[in-house]
Amino acid sequence: MSKPLVVFDKVQKHFGNFVAVKELDFEIREGEFLAIMGPSGCGKTTTLRMLAGLEAPTHGEIRLNDRVMNDVAPHERDTPLVWQSLALFPFLTARENVEFGLKMRGVDKAERKERAIKWLDKMGILEFENRHISTLSGGQKQRVALARSLVMEPQILLLDEPLSALDAHLVIRMQAVLTDLQRELGITFVYVTHSQSEAFAMADRVIIMGKGEIGQIGTPKEIYRAPANQFVAEFVGRNNILAGKVKSVDGGTARITTTSGEFTVPTNEVQLVEDHNASFVISADLVHIASEEPVGGNKAYCKLISEEFVGSMVTLFLEDAQGHEFKVQMQERELSKFDLHSGDEIWLSWDTQSAHVLNES
Amino acid sequence: MSSNPENRPSLYALTWRLPIIFWQLIFFVGPVLFMVAMSFFLVKNYRMTEAFEFVNWSRMLTRGFFWDSYWYTIGIATLSTVCAMCIAFPAAFALAFRASESTRRWAIFLLIIPFFTSYLVRTFSWFVILSESGVVNAVLGYIGLGPYTMLNTNFGTLVGYMTLTLPLVVILQTVTMANIDKNLIEAARNLGCSPLRTIWQVIIPLSKTGLIIAAIFCFILSFGDFVAPFYLGGSQEPTLPILILDTTKSGQQWPRAAVVAIMMMVTLFAIAFTGIALAYRKGKGAK
């Protein structure tokens, strides 16, 4: 694919004794929409801030266009960031905010105004150009913040949870605005978020971070269907995780014995060894329910504990006789055929190919 | 308005408000009104007699020495404000942005300590340092400079003003700047603003209100101060507070001193109002 725009080479960040980033090795490709996702405190914002020069790496190198950036001051970089709090200047109007970066770069007044107006117009907020920031709505402020960064015509735009303060319906709208912008401009977006829906909806590739380390890098689909390890599987959520011992390996499949029974799994690329521990996941949406015991295959008999209703989709939370939790995600109209209530018992089953063996257990 | 019983303060609330109202009436509004009245009194044979004559006003306001003193006081109080704001800024900047939370708290505590000692005592201690045989000239003497006359000069007056105002100005500036959203400073850096430029482009606009209030305080304190210009400035050129003292001493001219005092109050009101209006002025486009 395209050449790397940014390279993180064994990058570490310590704050005193606290290690915020353990060791990062990854590349950001030119023109991609990369999301860095993880729980709070996983080091994702620190990673982004190091790229903007607001934090200096303790060890390792960050290269932008093959140039080592470690000692480049933030104001000498071309890496505009969109803050979670937006960080718009309250003493300036919308247009003055957009012009700020150009003014600092010494662009003359007439060109500044022209470019600011072009971007305010592009973001659909030109009518507010002379308004003060405090008089704008959340969505309007968001657009000013984007225009302020994009007017610099950077190669790369950094975004630090910019949608987290918005109402749900605005988030969906801004997601579309962001993806359209990124495709149209062809510049690289690095988007930090804790929200899986935001990351998966927009990004070409996602980096899952946990405790200062990379859990997995991949397309949203790869991460969703084939989580690399338990951390990613748990973080991505709605995954049934089963752990046990390998009983036998037979070509492309293996039998794994768990407390909840014996199951067949595809081995994928993972090297499974008999009598060794192994764990695997099945996405909640790939599990079927049946009132009669299925013939053969992977199955579990569970009791319904609770259900979570989100629009057309329902997630069932169940427990087998050993107390292991199972999750099933399905269409509400499918579920209504079963007339289930809490405490009812039902059979779960899934195709062998739906299971995915994890790298580490 | 008063017909609405909800708006009428209860007897309980009034009981608590009355003492401060009485205090203000008796010790502030009353004396000010009396002073205004007194400015129309006459002095005959060193005795003040009640009258309603404009002679004190016309005498004072047509005299060159009054206006010399007036503009000199405004000038040196302005200079004092500029000096205090400039000297305090780097210290406040460091405390607000470089120091840790606990260092800042300690620094503010230490800046309050000078107020424990009488301002007069602190002023007198400058004699030891600034006099021609004092510490500063002794040190300068070693490297073959001086002695310089520092007491009884405008410089002496300014040193006195700084003694009075600097700790307060540093505290006010520090508190103002410590409250700035640090993201805004980083955002400016991120958009290509060098650290030095950030001060003008972001920090000063963001702390405008607090900085103006610090300046107003500094001006008011310097403008009305008697100790610094009298003891350290040697009242070579009398400031208005010294003029008041001289006027009361020479021929018991309390009414004329009242004229000076009223002029001072009017000036301070005008400056304080203008300053506050500037501090809270919203820029264009604001609702």
XYZ file of C-alpha atoms in Angstrom:
648
model
C 0.000 0.000 0.000
C 1.011 3.648 0.289
C 4.283 4.623 1.945
C 4.414 5.393 5.658
C 3.902 9.050 6.535
C 4.672 8.605 10.225
C 6.793 5.958 11.905
C 6.784 5.260 15.640
C 10.061 3.475 16.324
C 10.226 1.865 19.783
C 8.611 4.933 21.341
C 8.241 5.082 25.116
C 6.845 7.783 27.355
C 7.387 7.897 31.094
C 5.976 10.473 33.493
C 8.279 10.057 36.490
C 7.782 6.448 37.540
C 4.573 6.096 35.596
C 4.950 4.469 32.184
C 2.251 5.961 29.969
C 3.493 4.320 26.789
C 5.517 1.096 27.055
C 6.792 0.608 23.546
C 5.098 1.641 20.357
C 6.110 0.374 16.932
C 3.737 1.240 14.154
C 3.359 3.184 10.945
C 0.759 5.625 9.786
C 0.170 5.408 6.057
C -0.301 8.400 3.859
C -3.937 9.241 3.279
C -5.425 6.747 5.706
C -7.982 7.281 8.435
C -6.374 5.699 11.472
C -8.221 5.380 14.760
C -6.390 4.761 18.022
C -8.856 3.220 20.422
C -8.562 2.094 24.001
C -9.889 2.544 27.512
C -9.008 5.726 29.395
C -5.420 5.774 30.623
C -4.218 3.405 27.882
C -1.797 6.002 26.490
C -3.719 6.847 23.314
C -3.877 10.586 23.964
C -0.205 10.620 25.012
C 0.627 8.955 21.694
C -1.246 11.650 19.803
C 0.335 14.427 21.864
C 3.803 13.049 21.134
C 2.996 13.231 17.439
C 1.981 16.891 17.881
C 5.141 17.601 19.877
C 3.224 18.471 23.047
C 5.021 15.613 24.835
C 8.536 14.425 24.111
C 9.143 10.658 23.863
C 11.338 9.311 26.680
C 12.841 6.697 24.367
C 12.562 5.920 20.691
C 11.983 7.969 17.603
C 9.015 9.470 15.839
C 9.608 10.164 12.154
C 7.367 12.249 9.916
C 8.249 12.032 6.222
C 11.526 10.349 7.258
C 12.412 13.345 9.443
C 13.095 12.639 13.123
C 10.607 14.813 15.007
C 11.717 14.258 18.613
C 13.330 17.690 19.035
C 11.041 19.727 16.802
C 9.041 22.280 18.821
C 5.259 22.030 18.525
C 4.950 25.396 16.786
C 7.447 24.296 14.138
C 5.419 21.233 13.203
C 2.630 20.959 10.748
C 0.445 18.650 12.808
C -2.722 20.535 13.774
C -4.773 18.905 16.513
C -8.486 19.104 17.230
C -8.897 19.084 21.003
C -11.518 17.219 22.972
C -12.415 20.548 24.592
C -11.965 22.133 21.135
C -9.697 24.802 22.732
C -11.146 27.619 20.648
C -9.974 31.100 21.600
C -12.891 32.737 23.432
C -11.616 36.274 22.799
C -11.741 35.851 19.025
C -14.588 35.512 16.546
C -15.129 32.336 14.547
C -13.220 33.715 11.573
C -10.382 35.096 13.715
C -10.035 31.636 15.251
C -9.722 30.079 11.804
C -7.222 32.760 10.757
C -5.057 32.306 13.864
C -2.712 29.642 12.501
C -2.286 31.456 9.191
C -1.457 34.667 11.052
C 1.225 32.818 13.015
C 2.645 31.476 9.754
C 2.877 35.024 8.420
C 0.202 34.734 5.739
C -0.924 38.226 4.703
C -4.276 39.622 5.766
C -6.148 39.371 2.494
C -5.154 35.749 1.873
C -5.895 34.847 5.508
C -9.413 36.180 5.204
C -9.991 34.475 1.869
C -8.803 31.094 3.105
C -10.698 31.367 6.410
C -13.903 32.227 4.561
C -13.384 29.334 2.150
C -13.115 26.875 5.057
C -15.955 28.352 7.095
C -18.078 28.057 3.971
C -16.953 24.474 3.373
C -17.926 23.611 6.941
C -21.297 25.332 6.443
C -20.811 27.974 9.136
C -19.914 31.044 7.078
C -22.937 32.923 8.444
C -21.345 32.816 11.903
C -17.947 34.187 10.824
C -18.198 37.299 12.996
C -19.790 35.610 15.995
C -17.905 35.031 19.217
C -17.226 31.450 20.208
C -19.434 31.612 23.320
C -22.474 32.326 21.143
C -22.078 29.197 18.999
C -23.656 25.777 19.560
C -21.628 22.624 20.184
C -21.876 21.466 16.586
C -20.940 24.898 15.240
C -17.917 25.095 17.552
C -16.851 21.664 16.340
C -16.875 22.916 12.766
C -14.897 26.045 13.697
C -12.296 23.824 15.383
C -12.047 21.622 12.279
C -11.814 24.647 9.989
C -9.105 26.165 12.212
C -6.953 23.049 11.776
C -7.765 22.291 8.125
C -7.170 25.843 6.932
C -3.480 25.099 7.541
C -3.720 22.528 4.734
C -1.734 19.966 6.701
C -0.617 16.531 5.539
C -1.952 15.030 8.725
C -4.779 16.005 11.058
C -4.843 14.829 14.661
C -8.162 14.478 16.474
C -8.433 13.830 20.215
C -11.942 12.541 20.978
C -13.460 15.561 19.253
C -17.007 14.175 19.266
C -17.212 13.070 22.895
C -18.986 16.240 24.051
C -21.686 16.133 21.387
C -25.248 14.791 21.508
C -25.685 11.332 20.000
C -27.478 12.525 16.852
C -24.760 15.145 16.223
C -22.052 12.499 16.606
C -23.505 10.507 13.706
C -23.685 13.643 11.575
C -20.150 14.742 12.398
C -18.854 11.230 11.661
C -20.196 11.590 8.132
C -18.700 15.087 7.858
C -15.298 13.763 8.986
C -15.192 10.724 6.696
C -16.346 12.802 3.709
C -13.693 15.430 4.456
C -10.965 12.841 4.802
C -11.841 11.098 1.520
C -12.175 14.400 -0.287
C -8.951 15.986 0.994
C -6.975 12.767 0.916
C -5.016 13.776 3.999
C -4.162 11.468 6.864
C -6.456 11.543 9.890
C -5.331 10.151 13.237
C -8.371 9.854 15.438
C -8.125 9.015 19.137
C -11.279 7.699 20.771
C -12.589 5.335 23.407
C -15.700 4.758 21.351
C -15.750 1.593 19.278
C -18.665 2.799 17.166
C -16.791 5.980 16.200
C -13.568 4.129 15.410
C -15.206 1.316 13.451
C -17.552 3.644 11.573
C -14.842 5.952 10.271
C -11.415 4.363 10.280
C -9.595 2.437 7.574
C -7.398 0.896 10.245
C -7.753 0.759 13.993
C -5.074 0.449 16.661
C -6.356 -1.024 19.906
C -4.251 0.149 22.851
C -4.243 -1.065 26.413
C -1.910 -0.201 29.291
C 0.515 1.676 27.038
C 0.835 -1.129 24.507
C -0.666 -2.008 21.175
C -3.168 -4.852 21.447
C -3.857 -5.137 17.744
C -3.620 -3.175 14.510
C -6.021 -3.976 11.741
C -9.097 -3.046 9.775
C -12.264 -2.716 11.851
C -13.475 -6.029 10.371
C -10.270 -7.877 11.275
C -10.423 -6.608 14.814
C -14.079 -7.402 15.166
C -13.970 -10.895 13.651
C -10.456 -11.935 14.575
C -9.327 -10.296 17.817
C -5.658 -11.083 18.392
C -5.826 -11.605 22.126
C -8.053 -11.624 25.154
C -7.634 -7.910 25.860
C -8.831 -6.938 22.401
C -11.639 -9.506 22.512
C -12.871 -8.114 25.827
C -12.452 -4.479 24.851
C -14.274 -4.846 21.576
C -17.057 -6.418 23.566
C -20.039 -8.568 22.665
C -17.642 -11.494 22.426
C -18.083 -14.870 24.069
C -14.697 -15.911 25.402
C -14.100 -19.564 26.293
C -10.873 -20.865 27.770
C -9.745 -24.490 28.206
C -7.257 -27.150 27.172
C -6.509 -28.492 23.708
C -7.728 -32.088 23.531
C -6.764 -32.929 19.957
C -5.566 -31.184 16.823
C -6.801 -32.532 13.499
C -5.711 -30.666 10.375
C -7.545 -27.349 10.228
C -9.579 -27.880 13.388
C -8.966 -28.630 17.019
C -11.057 -29.853 19.939
C -10.883 -27.696 23.059
C -12.249 -28.859 26.416
C -13.644 -26.098 28.633
C -15.727 -26.110 31.799
C -18.733 -25.474 29.560
C -18.091 -28.518 27.371
C -16.048 -29.614 24.398
C -15.936 -27.492 21.257
C -14.461 -27.634 17.776
C -12.537 -24.587 16.574
C -10.650 -23.704 13.396
C -6.910 -23.479 14.201
C -6.319 -20.445 11.911
C -2.645 -19.526 12.015
C -2.387 -20.219 15.730
C -0.141 -23.120 16.682
C -2.227 -25.290 19.015
C -0.494 -27.969 21.065
C -2.311 -30.831 22.760
C -2.787 -30.428 26.531
C -1.840 -26.750 26.361
C -4.149 -23.925 27.363
C -6.084 -22.206 24.633
C -8.943 -19.770 24.404
C -11.270 -18.738 21.639
C -14.015 -16.246 20.989
C -17.325 -16.300 19.177
C -18.934 -12.982 18.294
C -22.275 -12.607 20.018
C -23.988 -12.010 16.676
C -22.794 -15.383 15.296
C -24.506 -17.429 18.018
C -27.937 -18.894 17.223
C -30.634 -19.870 19.669
C -32.939 -22.857 19.448
C -35.591 -24.315 21.713
C -34.741 -27.911 20.657
C -31.281 -29.407 21.228
C -29.293 -29.029 17.985
C -27.872 -32.225 16.476
C -24.069 -32.280 16.781
C -21.913 -29.148 16.409
C -20.979 -26.630 19.110
C -23.718 -26.017 21.580
C -24.427 -24.880 25.122
C -27.560 -25.061 27.237
C -28.125 -21.758 29.024
C -30.496 -19.866 31.227
C -31.542 -16.358 30.206
C -30.421 -13.805 32.798
C -31.283 -10.487 31.170
C -31.623 -8.720 27.866
C -30.487 -5.369 26.583
C -32.673 -3.791 23.963
C -31.058 -1.278 21.582
C -33.450 -0.409 18.795
C -33.746 -3.282 16.319
C -30.969 -5.271 17.994
C -31.184 -7.184 21.264
C -28.342 -8.600 23.323
C -29.178 -11.588 25.522
C -27.086 -12.309 28.593
C -27.178 -16.011 29.503
C -25.448 -18.408 31.854
C -24.746 -22.106 31.499
C -24.938 -24.630 34.335
C -21.322 -23.824 35.313
C -22.079 -20.124 35.616
C -20.147 -19.105 32.480
C -21.606 -16.043 30.803
C -22.730 -16.165 27.166
C -23.916 -13.266 25.022
C -26.135 -13.493 22.000
C -26.902 -10.581 19.724
C -29.811 -10.829 17.357
C -32.601 -8.997 15.584
C -35.477 -8.110 17.835
C -37.986 -9.534 15.320
C -36.113 -12.881 15.362
C -36.148 -13.019 19.139
C -39.875 -12.246 19.359
C -40.565 -15.686 17.733
C -39.221 -17.404 20.847
C -41.244 -15.643 23.574
C -38.364 -15.819 26.084
C -38.441 -14.630 29.666
C -35.737 -14.320 32.294
C -35.013 -17.730 33.780
C -36.084 -19.623 30.650
C -33.598 -22.179 29.362
C -32.541 -22.400 25.754
C -29.935 -23.951 23.443
C -27.121 -21.926 21.904
C -25.140 -23.097 18.889
C -22.592 -21.755 16.438
C -20.720 -22.864 13.350
C -17.199 -24.084 13.900
C -15.915 -21.443 11.471
C -17.480 -18.674 13.627
C -15.036 -19.372 16.437
C -11.694 -17.620 16.494
C -8.727 -18.872 18.489
C -6.817 -16.211 20.413
C -3.060 -15.841 20.196
C -2.370 -15.621 23.891
C -4.521 -16.908 26.670
C -41.639 46.199 43.223
C -41.976 46.652 46.957
C -45.615 45.587 46.661
C -44.383 42.085 45.956
C -43.900 40.495 49.397
C -41.366 38.008 47.961
C -38.973 40.835 47.134
C -39.187 42.438 50.556
C -36.304 41.304 52.746
C -37.370 39.490 55.888
C -36.767 40.976 59.308
C -34.179 38.251 59.892
C -32.219 39.146 56.776
C -32.427 42.854 57.645
C -31.042 42.204 61.124
C -27.919 40.747 59.575
C -27.605 43.423 56.921
C -28.150 46.423 59.177
C -24.753 46.507 60.940
C -22.806 46.809 57.696
C -25.289 49.362 56.369
C -24.958 51.459 59.532
C -21.189 51.111 59.453
C -21.047 52.336 55.852
C -23.457 55.189 56.572
C -21.688 56.380 59.713
C -18.087 55.884 58.722
C -18.138 56.317 54.942
C -21.170 58.087 53.472
C -21.439 60.482 56.421
C -17.808 61.641 56.422
C -17.774 61.984 52.633
C -20.885 64.163 52.725
C -19.376 66.186 55.558
C -16.174 66.590 53.560
C -18.131 67.849 50.562
C -19.927 70.334 52.816
C -16.662 71.341 54.441
C -15.146 72.243 51.098
C -17.547 75.205 51.088
C -16.672 76.356 54.635
C -14.468 79.339 55.389
C -11.446 79.684 57.674
C -11.291 82.888 59.665
C -8.496 83.521 62.163
C -7.410 79.869 61.969
C -10.935 78.778 62.841
C -13.266 76.955 60.490
C -16.695 78.552 60.164
C -19.746 77.183 58.427
C -20.502 78.852 55.130
C -21.416 78.139 51.560
C -18.754 79.855 49.503
C -16.990 78.624 46.354
C -13.815 80.434 47.300
C -11.897 77.249 48.296
C -12.721 75.596 44.998
C -11.773 78.614 42.922
C -8.587 79.185 44.965
C -7.386 75.603 44.578
C -8.425 74.930 41.015
C -6.956 78.121 39.634
C -3.578 77.639 41.294
C -0.703 76.258 39.278
C 0.709 74.350 42.268
C -2.470 72.300 42.623
C -2.472 71.234 38.981
C 1.317 70.622 39.048
C 0.804 68.310 41.989
C -2.279 66.714 40.385
C -0.550 65.781 37.132
C 2.648 64.793 38.947
C 0.657 62.393 41.152
C -1.188 60.925 38.181
C 2.104 60.593 36.335
C 4.026 58.874 39.100
C 1.092 56.609 40.027
C 0.877 55.594 36.355
C 4.629 54.967 36.266
C 4.287 52.931 39.460
C 1.492 50.879 37.856
C 3.522 50.239 34.723
C 6.599 49.254 36.780
C 4.636 46.963 39.125
C 2.803 45.255 36.256
C 6.048 44.691 34.329
C 8.133 43.556 37.314
C 5.357 41.287 38.577
C 4.597 39.652 35.212
C 7.611 37.331 34.855
C 7.232 36.188 38.463
C 3.501 35.627 38.103
C 4.042 33.895 34.761
C 6.545 31.479 36.295
C 4.271 30.807 39.278
C 1.230 30.273 37.070
C 2.755 28.101 34.353
C 6.049 26.677 35.534
C 5.602 26.136 39.270
C 3.786 23.154 40.736
C 0.489 23.568 42.527
C 2.156 23.410 45.971
C 4.974 25.812 45.045
C 2.336 28.259 43.863
C 0.407 27.965 47.112
C 3.568 28.548 49.146
C 4.542 31.516 46.999
C 1.152 33.153 47.481
C 1.415 32.561 51.223
C 4.891 34.135 51.279
C 3.614 37.096 49.272
C 0.986 37.739 51.934
C 3.616 37.848 54.704
C 4.807 41.426 53.910
C 1.316 42.616 54.871
C 1.948 41.291 58.416
C 4.407 44.135 59.020
C 3.429 47.765 59.004
C 3.995 49.422 55.670
C 5.681 52.280 57.505
C 8.263 49.940 59.036
C 8.986 48.390 55.656
C 9.404 51.870 54.191
C 11.853 52.937 56.887
C 13.943 49.835 56.335
C 14.674 51.127 52.827
C 16.767 53.910 54.423
C 19.370 51.328 55.387
C 19.492 50.027 51.864
C 19.119 53.153 49.744
C 20.931 55.889 51.684
C 24.261 57.209 50.420
C 26.100 55.127 53.005
C 23.640 52.288 52.575
C 23.964 48.731 51.358
C 23.446 49.399 47.651
C 25.989 52.212 47.481
C 28.473 50.201 49.533
C 28.306 47.364 47.031
C 28.531 49.761 44.079
C 31.501 51.439 45.774
C 33.463 48.193 45.583
C 33.273 48.244 41.818
C 34.077 51.942 41.700
C 30.610 53.326 41.137
C 28.546 55.879 43.003
C 27.576 56.888 45.525
C 24.184 57.548 43.973
C 21.438 59.579 45.583
C 18.397 57.349 45.749
C 16.511 58.699 48.724
C 14.469 61.861 48.260
C 14.113 61.233 44.546
C 11.363 59.940 42.289
C 13.253 56.657 42.343
C 12.832 56.530 46.118
C 9.112 57.190 45.751
C 8.795 54.374 43.212
C 10.677 51.945 45.475
C 8.165 52.804 48.188
C 5.221 52.280 45.853
C 6.629 48.886 44.802
C 6.947 47.891 48.470
C 3.274 48.645 48.866
C 1.864 47.219 45.645
C 4.156 44.525 44.240
C 3.103 41.576 46.447
C -0.566 42.266 45.720
C 0.019 42.687 41.983
C 1.994 39.412 41.815
C -0.779 37.575 43.661
C -3.528 38.984 41.433
C -1.604 38.251 38.230
C -0.678 34.738 39.381
C -4.227 33.785 40.304
C -5.523 35.172 37.001
C -3.008 33.334 34.849
C -3.167 30.088 36.817
C -6.841 29.871 35.859
C -6.152 29.956 32.126
C -7.173 26.798 30.275
C -3.794 25.228 29.413
C -5.316 23.623 26.320
C -5.636 27.080 24.775
C -1.911 27.689 25.182
C -1.134 24.301 23.653
C -3.608 25.004 20.850
C -1.745 28.218 20.047
C 1.590 26.354 19.995
C 0.000 23.678 17.824
C -1.071 26.367 15.334
C 2.452 27.719 14.954
C 2.650 30.279 17.766
C 6.103 30.515 19.366
C 6.280 30.517 23.183
C 7.050 34.250 23.376
C 4.286 35.150 20.956
C 1.838 33.033 22.952
C 2.121 35.573 25.770
C 0.789 38.379 23.569
C -1.556 36.375 21.411
C -3.194 34.162 24.028
C -2.152 34.643 27.647
C -2.660 38.403 27.895
C -6.021 38.417 26.062
C -7.212 35.539 28.268
C -6.151 37.207 31.520
C -7.207 40.709 30.479
C -9.838 41.139 33.196
C -7.529 40.081 36.032
C -4.604 42.106 34.723
C -6.695 45.290 34.477
C -8.012 44.770 37.999
C -4.442 44.306 39.278
C -3.440 47.541 37.524
C -6.406 49.436 38.972
C -5.509 48.277 42.482
C -1.898 49.299 41.967
C -2.882 52.737 40.666
C -5.350 53.395 43.484
C -2.831 52.399 46.164
C -0.016 54.473 44.621
C -2.224 57.479 43.891
C -3.410 57.740 47.467
C -0.187 56.764 49.219
C 1.380 59.283 51.529
C 4.254 57.314 53.056
C 6.401 56.594 49.987
C 6.505 60.084 48.469
C 6.886 61.685 51.911
C 9.650 59.541 53.399
C 11.425 58.063 50.373
C 10.601 60.775 47.817
C 11.352 63.544 50.320
C 8.255 65.421 49.123
C 10.444 67.343 46.722
C 7.477 67.539 44.405
C 4.410 67.119 46.617
C 1.924 64.479 45.586
C -1.751 65.137 46.351
C -1.693 63.302 49.720
C 1.276 65.475 50.774
C -0.557 68.559 49.502
C -3.490 67.644 51.761
C -1.167 67.399 54.756
C 0.529 70.714 53.923
C -2.795 72.458 53.404
C -4.202 71.320 56.750
C -1.007 72.316 58.535
C -0.617 75.710 56.961
C -3.309 77.873 58.387
C -5.770 75.123 59.282
C -7.037 75.096 55.689
C -9.217 71.992 56.132
C -11.750 73.185 53.533
C -9.054 73.494 50.866
C -7.694 70.059 51.806
C -11.241 68.767 51.345
C -11.208 70.158 47.811
C -8.008 68.187 47.084
C -9.470 65.048 48.637
C -12.669 65.329 46.570
C -10.659 65.835 43.394
C -8.685 62.687 44.241
C -11.823 60.663 44.835
C -13.419 61.837 41.600
C -10.240 60.935 39.693
C -10.054 57.472 41.239
C -13.729 56.834 40.545
C -13.253 57.821 36.914
C -10.178 55.611 36.507
C -11.697 52.644 38.331
C -14.914 52.821 36.279
C -13.052 53.133 32.988
C -10.786 50.254 33.956
C -13.612 47.950 34.998
C -15.565 48.819 31.865
C -12.501 47.917 29.768
C -11.892 44.749 31.751
C -15.391 43.401 31.200
C -15.921 44.770 27.716
C -17.027 42.106 25.304
C -15.426 42.105 21.905
C -17.365 42.684 18.737
C -19.846 40.017 17.741
C -20.583 38.935 21.295
C -24.196 38.851 22.306
